[in-house]
Short mmCIF file of C-alpha atoms in Angstrom, two decimals:
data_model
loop_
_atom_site.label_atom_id
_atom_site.label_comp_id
_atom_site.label_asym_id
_atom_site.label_seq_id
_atom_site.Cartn_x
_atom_site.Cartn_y
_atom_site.Cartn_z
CA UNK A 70 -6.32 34.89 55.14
CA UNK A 71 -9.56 36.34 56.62
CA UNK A 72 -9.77 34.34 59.40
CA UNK A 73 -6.13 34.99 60.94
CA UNK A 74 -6.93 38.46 60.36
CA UNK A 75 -10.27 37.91 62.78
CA UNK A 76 -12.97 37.99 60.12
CA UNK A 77 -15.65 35.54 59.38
CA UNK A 78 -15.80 33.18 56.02
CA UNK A 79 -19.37 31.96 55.46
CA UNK A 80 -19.65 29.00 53.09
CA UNK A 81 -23.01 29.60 50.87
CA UNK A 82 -24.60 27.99 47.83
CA UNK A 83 -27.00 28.79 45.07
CA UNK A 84 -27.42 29.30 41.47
CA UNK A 85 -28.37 32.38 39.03
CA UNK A 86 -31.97 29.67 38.83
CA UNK A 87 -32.22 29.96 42.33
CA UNK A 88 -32.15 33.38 42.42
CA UNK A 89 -28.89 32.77 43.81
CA UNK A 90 -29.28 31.59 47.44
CA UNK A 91 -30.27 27.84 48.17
CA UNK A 92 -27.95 27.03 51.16
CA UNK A 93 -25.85 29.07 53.96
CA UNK A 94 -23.73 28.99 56.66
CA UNK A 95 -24.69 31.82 59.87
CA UNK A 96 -22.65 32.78 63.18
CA UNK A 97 -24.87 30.34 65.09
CA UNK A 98 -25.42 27.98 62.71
CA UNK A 99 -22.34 26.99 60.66
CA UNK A 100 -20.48 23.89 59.75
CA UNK A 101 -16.90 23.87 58.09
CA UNK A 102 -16.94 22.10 54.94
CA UNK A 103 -20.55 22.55 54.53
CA UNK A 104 -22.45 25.28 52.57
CA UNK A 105 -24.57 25.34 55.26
CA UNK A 106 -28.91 24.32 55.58
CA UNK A 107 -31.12 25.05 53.37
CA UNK A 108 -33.58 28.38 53.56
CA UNK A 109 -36.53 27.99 54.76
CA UNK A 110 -38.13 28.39 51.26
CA UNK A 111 -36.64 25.45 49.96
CA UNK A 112 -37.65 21.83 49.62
CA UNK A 113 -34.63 19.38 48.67
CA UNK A 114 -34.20 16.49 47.04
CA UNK A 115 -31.54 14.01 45.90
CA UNK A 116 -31.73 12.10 42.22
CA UNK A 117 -30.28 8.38 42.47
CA UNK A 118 -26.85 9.44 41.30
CA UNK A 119 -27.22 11.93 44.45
CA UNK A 120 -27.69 14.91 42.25
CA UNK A 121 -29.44 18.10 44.30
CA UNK A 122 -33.15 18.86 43.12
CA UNK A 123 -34.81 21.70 44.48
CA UNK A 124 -38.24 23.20 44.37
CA UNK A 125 -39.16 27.09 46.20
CA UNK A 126 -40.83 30.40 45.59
CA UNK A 127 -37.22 31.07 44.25
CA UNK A 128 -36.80 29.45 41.54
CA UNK A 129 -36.99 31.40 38.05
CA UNK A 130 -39.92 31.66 35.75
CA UNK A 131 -38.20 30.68 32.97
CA UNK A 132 -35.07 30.79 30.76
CA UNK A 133 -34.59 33.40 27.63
CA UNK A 134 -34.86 32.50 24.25
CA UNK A 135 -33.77 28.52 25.35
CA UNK A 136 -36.20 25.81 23.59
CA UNK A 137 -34.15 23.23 24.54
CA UNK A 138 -34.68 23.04 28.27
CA UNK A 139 -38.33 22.79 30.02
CA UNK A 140 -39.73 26.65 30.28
CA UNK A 141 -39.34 26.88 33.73
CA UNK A 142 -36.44 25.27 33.71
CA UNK A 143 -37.86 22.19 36.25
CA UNK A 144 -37.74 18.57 35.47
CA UNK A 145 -41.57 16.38 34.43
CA UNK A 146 -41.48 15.77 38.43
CA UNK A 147 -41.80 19.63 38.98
CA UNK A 148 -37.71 19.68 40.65
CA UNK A 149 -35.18 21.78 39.19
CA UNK A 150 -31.77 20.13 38.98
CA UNK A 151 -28.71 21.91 40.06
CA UNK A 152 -26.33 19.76 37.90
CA UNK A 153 -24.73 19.36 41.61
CA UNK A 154 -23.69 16.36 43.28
CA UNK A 155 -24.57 16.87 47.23
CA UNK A 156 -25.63 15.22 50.41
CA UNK A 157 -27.37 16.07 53.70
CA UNK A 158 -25.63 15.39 57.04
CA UNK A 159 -27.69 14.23 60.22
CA UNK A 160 -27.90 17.71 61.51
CA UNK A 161 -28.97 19.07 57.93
CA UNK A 162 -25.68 20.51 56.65
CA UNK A 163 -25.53 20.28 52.83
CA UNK A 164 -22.53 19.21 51.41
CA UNK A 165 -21.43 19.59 47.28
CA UNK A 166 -19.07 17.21 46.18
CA UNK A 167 -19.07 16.93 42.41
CA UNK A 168 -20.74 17.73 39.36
CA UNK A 169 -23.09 15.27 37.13
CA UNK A 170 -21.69 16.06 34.02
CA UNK A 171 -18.45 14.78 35.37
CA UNK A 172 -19.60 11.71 36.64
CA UNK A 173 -18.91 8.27 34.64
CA UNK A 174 -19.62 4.52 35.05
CA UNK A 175 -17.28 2.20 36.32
CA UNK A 176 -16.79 -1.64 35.04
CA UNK A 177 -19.51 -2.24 37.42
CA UNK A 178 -21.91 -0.02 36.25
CA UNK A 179 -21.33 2.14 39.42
CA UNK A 180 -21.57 6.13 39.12
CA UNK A 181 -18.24 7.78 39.71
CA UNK A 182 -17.93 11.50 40.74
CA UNK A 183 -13.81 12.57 40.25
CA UNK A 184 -14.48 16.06 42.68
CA UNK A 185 -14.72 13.51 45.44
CA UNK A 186 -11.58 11.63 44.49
CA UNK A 187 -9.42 14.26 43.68
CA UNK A 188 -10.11 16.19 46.80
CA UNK A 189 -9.11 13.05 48.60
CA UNK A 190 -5.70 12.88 46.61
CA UNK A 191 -5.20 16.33 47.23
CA UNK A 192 -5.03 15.41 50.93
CA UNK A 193 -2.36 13.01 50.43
CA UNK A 194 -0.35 15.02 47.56
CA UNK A 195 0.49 18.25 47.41
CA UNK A 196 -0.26 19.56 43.84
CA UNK A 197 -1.36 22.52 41.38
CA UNK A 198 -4.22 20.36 40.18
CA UNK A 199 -5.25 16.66 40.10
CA UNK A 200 -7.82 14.44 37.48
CA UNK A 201 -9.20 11.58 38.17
CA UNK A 202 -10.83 9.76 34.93
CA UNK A 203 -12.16 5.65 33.81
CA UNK A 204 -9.94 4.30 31.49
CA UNK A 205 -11.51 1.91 28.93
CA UNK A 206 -10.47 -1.12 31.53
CA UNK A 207 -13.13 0.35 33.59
CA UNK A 208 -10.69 0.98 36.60
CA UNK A 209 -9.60 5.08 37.51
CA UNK A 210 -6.21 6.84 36.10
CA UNK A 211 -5.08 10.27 37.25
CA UNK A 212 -2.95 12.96 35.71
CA UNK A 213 -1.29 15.26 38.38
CA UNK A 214 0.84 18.24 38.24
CA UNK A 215 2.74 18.62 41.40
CA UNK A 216 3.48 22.02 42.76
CA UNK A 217 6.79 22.17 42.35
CA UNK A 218 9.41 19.51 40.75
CA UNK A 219 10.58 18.33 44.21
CA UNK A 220 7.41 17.32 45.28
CA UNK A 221 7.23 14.04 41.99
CA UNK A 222 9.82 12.14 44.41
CA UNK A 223 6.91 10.97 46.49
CA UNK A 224 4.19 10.27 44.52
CA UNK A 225 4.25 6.92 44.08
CA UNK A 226 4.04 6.35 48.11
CA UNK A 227 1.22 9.20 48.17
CA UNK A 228 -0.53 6.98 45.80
CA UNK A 229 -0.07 3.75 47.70
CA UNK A 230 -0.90 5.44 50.66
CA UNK A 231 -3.91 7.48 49.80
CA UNK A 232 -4.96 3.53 47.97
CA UNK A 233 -5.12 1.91 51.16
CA UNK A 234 -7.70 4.46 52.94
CA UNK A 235 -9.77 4.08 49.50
CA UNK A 236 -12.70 2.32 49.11
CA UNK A 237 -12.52 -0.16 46.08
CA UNK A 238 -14.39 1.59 43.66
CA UNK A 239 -11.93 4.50 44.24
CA UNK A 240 -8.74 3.17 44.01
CA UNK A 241 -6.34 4.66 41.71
CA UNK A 242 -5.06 2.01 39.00
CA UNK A 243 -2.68 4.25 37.28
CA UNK A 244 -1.40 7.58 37.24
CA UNK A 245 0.60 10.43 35.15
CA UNK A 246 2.82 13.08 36.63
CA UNK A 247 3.44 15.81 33.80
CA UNK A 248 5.51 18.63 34.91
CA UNK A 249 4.23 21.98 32.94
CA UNK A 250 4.91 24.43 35.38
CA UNK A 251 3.92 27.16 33.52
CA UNK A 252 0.16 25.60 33.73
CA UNK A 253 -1.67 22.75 32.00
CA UNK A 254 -4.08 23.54 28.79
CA UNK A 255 -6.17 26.28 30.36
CA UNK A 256 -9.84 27.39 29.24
CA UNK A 257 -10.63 31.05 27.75
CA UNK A 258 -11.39 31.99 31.92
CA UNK A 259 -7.87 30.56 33.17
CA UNK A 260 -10.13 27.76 34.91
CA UNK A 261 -8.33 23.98 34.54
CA UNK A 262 -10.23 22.57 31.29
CA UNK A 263 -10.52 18.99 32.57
CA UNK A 264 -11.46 17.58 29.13
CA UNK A 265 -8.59 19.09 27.01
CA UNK A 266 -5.99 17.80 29.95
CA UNK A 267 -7.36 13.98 29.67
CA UNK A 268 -7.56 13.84 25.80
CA UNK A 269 -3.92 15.78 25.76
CA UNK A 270 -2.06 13.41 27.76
CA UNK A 271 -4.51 9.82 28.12
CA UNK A 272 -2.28 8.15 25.67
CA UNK A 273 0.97 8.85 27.40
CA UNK A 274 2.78 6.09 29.65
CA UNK A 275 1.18 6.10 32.95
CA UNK A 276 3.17 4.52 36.12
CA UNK A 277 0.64 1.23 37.21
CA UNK A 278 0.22 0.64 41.01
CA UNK A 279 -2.02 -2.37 40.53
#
C-alpha cells in the first residue's frame, strides 16, 4: 500500500453539496480513523439520530430541475443534511459511521445504524462482506460471506465472541453464512446492494446464538 511504500493517505470528507470538502485530515493535524476537522467555513451540527448537518459559504445554491427537495437544498432550520451518520471527538476529529437511510428501529424504539455493527464484526470475522438487519422480533440477524470456505469453521465462536464485547442493543441474535464465492447480488456499479442481499436470503434458516 501507500504507506509501506513511504507516502501519505489523508482521510477527507465532503459531498458534490458541499462543494466537495467539509472535513480533512493534514500532516500536522491528522487522526487515523477520522476524516479529519472541519474547515474553517463550516458550522456543524448533529440531528438526534446523530445525523451530520452543516451550514457554510460552501454549500450549493440549489439543485437542477429537483421540486422535490427544498431549493437550496437546506432543511426549514437553514442546515443541510448529509444523509451521514457522524460524531465529533474531544479534540474535534469527525468521525462517519453509517448512513440514515440505513438506520432502523429496534423493539425498543432505539435507532440502529448496521455500518457501525458490521465494521465491528468485521473485526472479529474475516469476510468478503457482512449485513447486519432487525428481524420482525425486533432483535439483529446478519448474513455473511466469508472470504474463503475455510474461514465458516469459526463463525459461530466469532459470533459469541464479538457478542460478549457488544453492547445489548447490538448483539447479534442470529446469523446466515451463504457461500457464493463468485459474489453476492451485486448493483449495476459492482457495489454490495444491501437490500437485494436481505430480501434474497431473509427467509433462509439462520443459525440462533440466543
Amino acid at each position: 500500500n501507500f504507506t509501506s511504500l513511504g507516502g501519505k493517505v489523508f482521510e477527507v470528507y465532503g459531498l458534490t453539496e458541499t462543494s466537495s470538502l467539509l472535513s480533512y485530515n493534514t500532516l500536522k493535524a491528522g487522526k487515523s480513523g477520522t476524516v479529519g476537522r472541519p474547515a474553517k467555513s463550516i458550522t456543524l451540527n448533529f440531528s438526534g439520530q446523530g445525523e451530520v448537518w452543516v451550514k457554510g459559504d460552501n454549500l450549493m445554491k440549489g439543485y437542477w430541475v429537483n421540486k422535490n427537495k427544498i431549493d437550496d437544498g437546506r432543511n426549514s432550520e437553514g442546515w443541510f443534511q448529509t444523509g451521514d451518520v457522524g460524531k465529533l471527538d474531544e479534540n474535534g476529529f469527525l468521525s462517519i459511521t453509517g448512513r440514515t437511510r440505513h438506520s432502523f428501529k429496534n423493539s425498543k424504539g432505539e435507532f440502529i445504524y448496521p455500518e457501525q455493527i458490521e465494521k465491528q464484526i468485521s473485526e472479529f470475522l474475516p469476510v468478503r462482506f457482512v449485513i447486519v438487519f432487525g428481524n420482525e422480533t425486533g432483535f439483529l440477524s446478519a448474513i455473511i460471506e466469508p472470504e474463503n470456505e475455510k474461514m465458516t469453521a469459526g463463525t459461530k465462536d466469532a459470533f459469541i465472541n464479538y457478542n460478549q464485547n457488544a453492547s445489548e442493543d447490538q448483539k447479534i441474535n442470529r446469523y446466515l453464512v451463504i457461500n457464493e464465492f463468485n459474489g453476492p447480488v451485486m448493483a449495476n456499479n459492482f457495489k454490495l446492494n444491501r437490500y437485494e442481499v436481505i430480501e434474497k436470503y431473509k427467509k433462509q434458516s439462520f443459525f440462533y446464538l440466543f
